[in-house]
Amino acid sequence: MDFPSTQFVPSRMMGTYEPIHQIGMWGENFKSIGNPSISASVIVEVDNKLENESETASHEMPAPSCKHDQEASKPFDKIQRRLAQNREAARKSRLRKKAYVQQLESSRLKLIQLEKELEQAREQQGLYIGGGLEAGHLGFSGVVNPGIAAFEMEYKHWMQVQNRQLGELRTALNAQISDIELRIVVENGMSHYFELFRMKSTVAKADVFYVMSGTWKTSAERFFSWIGGFRPSELLKVLVAQLDPLTDQQIFEVCNLKQSCQQAEDALSQGMEKLQETVSATLAAGQLGQGTYFPQVAMAMEKLEALVCFVNQADHLRQETLQQMSHILTTRQAARGLLALGEYIQRLQDLSTLWATHPREPA
Amino acid sequence: MQQAIPYKSWPLPCIDATSHRARSTTTLGHNGRGKDVLNIVSENAVIVLARKGCCMSHVVRRLLLTLGVNPAVHEIDEEDEAGVLNELGTICKGTENNKMVQLPAVFIGGRLFGGLDKVMATHISGDLIPVLKDAGALWL
């Protein structure tokens, strides 16, 4: 971003010109000379010098040494001095603006550079970003929350293990392995989900909004999100269709489970609504528009702590539902169920990718 | 047909006059906290002890209501909380749960049942309704 060294456009109509190389001089003047009045006079001096160099005839600016004809030129002097001062102010303002814009542009370039470096570093470490740097990851200072960074790394690894386990399930179901061996595969699958709930609980303490918004998940998964994850009753609907044939007793038990899930979900949803009402009421307490509001915000923050409980309770519900399903189903059915669930999630993820990449009509 | 038997009404130690809550909710006054808690717990088939304005107690209450149970809800002021929890701790030492009582705490049939975790887990496994029926909180 080099400025041409000496380039100015004399404009006699305006009575001004823009010596761009003067920016450096301004900077030096302002830096080295702390006294503004002195720098102002320096500017005036410089300005006079340059003007004297460029102008030949019809010199508008009286030289400071030109003191004769004072009687006749007093009002003329005053006007000219005022005009000159205006020109000074305008010039200074233009230069300040230029300096500011220059700063902005270089900061922007630096930001782009930093973002690139960050992405490269993360890819090297195997971090899953989930759609570029989102504002939600960055704290106030622009630094990524370490709890979130750790979770994203763990989640990427979790997905890899998940995909491997799904492959094992497929192989196990097609091969003729014993129920005992199949049970182990099923238990591994279940434990893997429980591990995810533990991970989520940890990161919820670091940033509950991160979990609530499902930032680490793909867009289609987020569409179905309920308190930071799947609705257990929705999952049951998907699973049951895949598990035919079920005995009558199993159908009865699954129906009960679905109903219990629904009731528990409704209770949690209503609790969430109550929390929203409470936070909103706390935040809006007192008069809005007065300007001072920090006590309200601090109190609202306290109430918002309950959100962590909700995330934990929702995951607890998911875990209990999975456990109960594994009690109702045979080992083989449970294996098919886990596979179905895993593949359903994969389809959601593929849907997200497809959606993001399919060409759209230009606006 | 059997008639529905209403809950035995319990003497209220101190009613908060400005309370907007449902009739079954009370707020403890500043006198005699522990003993009143014991009384209230034993006199109700189902009662939820909770902090004031706790959203989790709302969740428990909504769930129980869905099942057909109208639980008493007893709200505890922040300053009384420690005293009440202490008192509950001494009651519950006799039972299996040696853990600290957490709020909201659900009592069924006069005994500590557990927190929201326990209620949810028990409901999902299908065991909550039988427990409620045993305690006389639910009729067919």
Coordinates of C-alpha atoms in Angstrom, one line a residue, chain A residues 257 259-261 263-272 274-276 278 302-303 306 308-313 316-317 320-321 324, chain B residues 21 52-64 66-67 75 78 115-127 129:
Chain A
L257 CA -41.5 -45.3 26.7
Q259 CA -45.3 -41.5 26.0
S260 CA -43.0 -41.1 29.1
C261 CA -40.4 -39.4 26.9
Q263 CA -44.2 -36.1 29.0
A264 CA -40.7 -35.6 30.3
E265 CA -39.9 -33.4 27.2
D266 CA -43.0 -31.3 27.7
A267 CA -42.1 -30.7 31.3
L268 CA -38.6 -29.6 30.4
S269 CA -39.9 -27.4 27.6
Q270 CA -42.3 -25.7 30.0
G271 CA -39.5 -25.3 32.4
M272 CA -37.5 -23.6 29.7
K274 CA -40.5 -20.4 32.6
L275 CA -36.8 -19.7 32.6
Q276 CA -37.2 -17.4 29.6
T278 CA -37.9 -15.2 34.5
E302 CA -27.7 -15.5 37.9
K303 CA -31.0 -16.8 36.6
A306 CA -30.2 -22.6 35.3
V308 CA -26.8 -25.5 32.4
C309 CA -29.2 -27.6 34.5
F310 CA -31.6 -27.9 31.6
V311 CA -28.9 -29.0 29.2
N312 CA -27.8 -31.7 31.7
Q313 CA -31.4 -32.8 32.3
H316 CA -29.9 -37.3 31.1
L317 CA -33.2 -37.9 29.5
E320 CA -32.2 -42.9 30.2
T321 CA -34.2 -43.3 27.0
Q324 CA -34.5 -48.2 28.6
Chain B
R21 CA -48.8 -19.0 43.7
K52 CA -38.1 -19.7 45.3
G53 CA -38.5 -19.2 41.5
C54 CA -36.6 -22.4 40.7
C55 CA -37.3 -23.4 37.2
M56 CA -36.4 -27.0 37.8
S57 CA -39.1 -27.3 40.4
H58 CA -41.5 -26.1 37.7
V59 CA -40.3 -29.0 35.6
V60 CA -41.0 -31.5 38.3
R61 CA -44.4 -30.0 39.1
R62 CA -45.4 -30.0 35.4
L63 CA -44.4 -33.6 35.0
L64 CA -46.3 -34.7 38.1
T66 CA -49.2 -34.5 33.6
L67 CA -49.4 -37.8 35.5
E75 CA -40.7 -22.8 48.6
E78 CA -32.6 -18.3 50.3
G115 CA -34.2 -34.9 42.8
L116 CA -35.3 -34.2 39.2
D117 CA -32.7 -36.7 37.9
K118 CA -34.3 -39.5 39.9
V119 CA -37.9 -38.5 39.0
M120 CA -37.0 -38.5 35.3
A121 CA -35.1 -41.8 35.3
T122 CA -37.9 -43.5 37.3
H123 CA -40.5 -42.2 35.0
I124 CA -38.6 -43.3 31.8
S125 CA -38.2 -46.8 33.3
G126 CA -41.9 -46.8 34.0
D127 CA -41.6 -47.1 37.7
I129 CA -46.5 -44.3 38.4

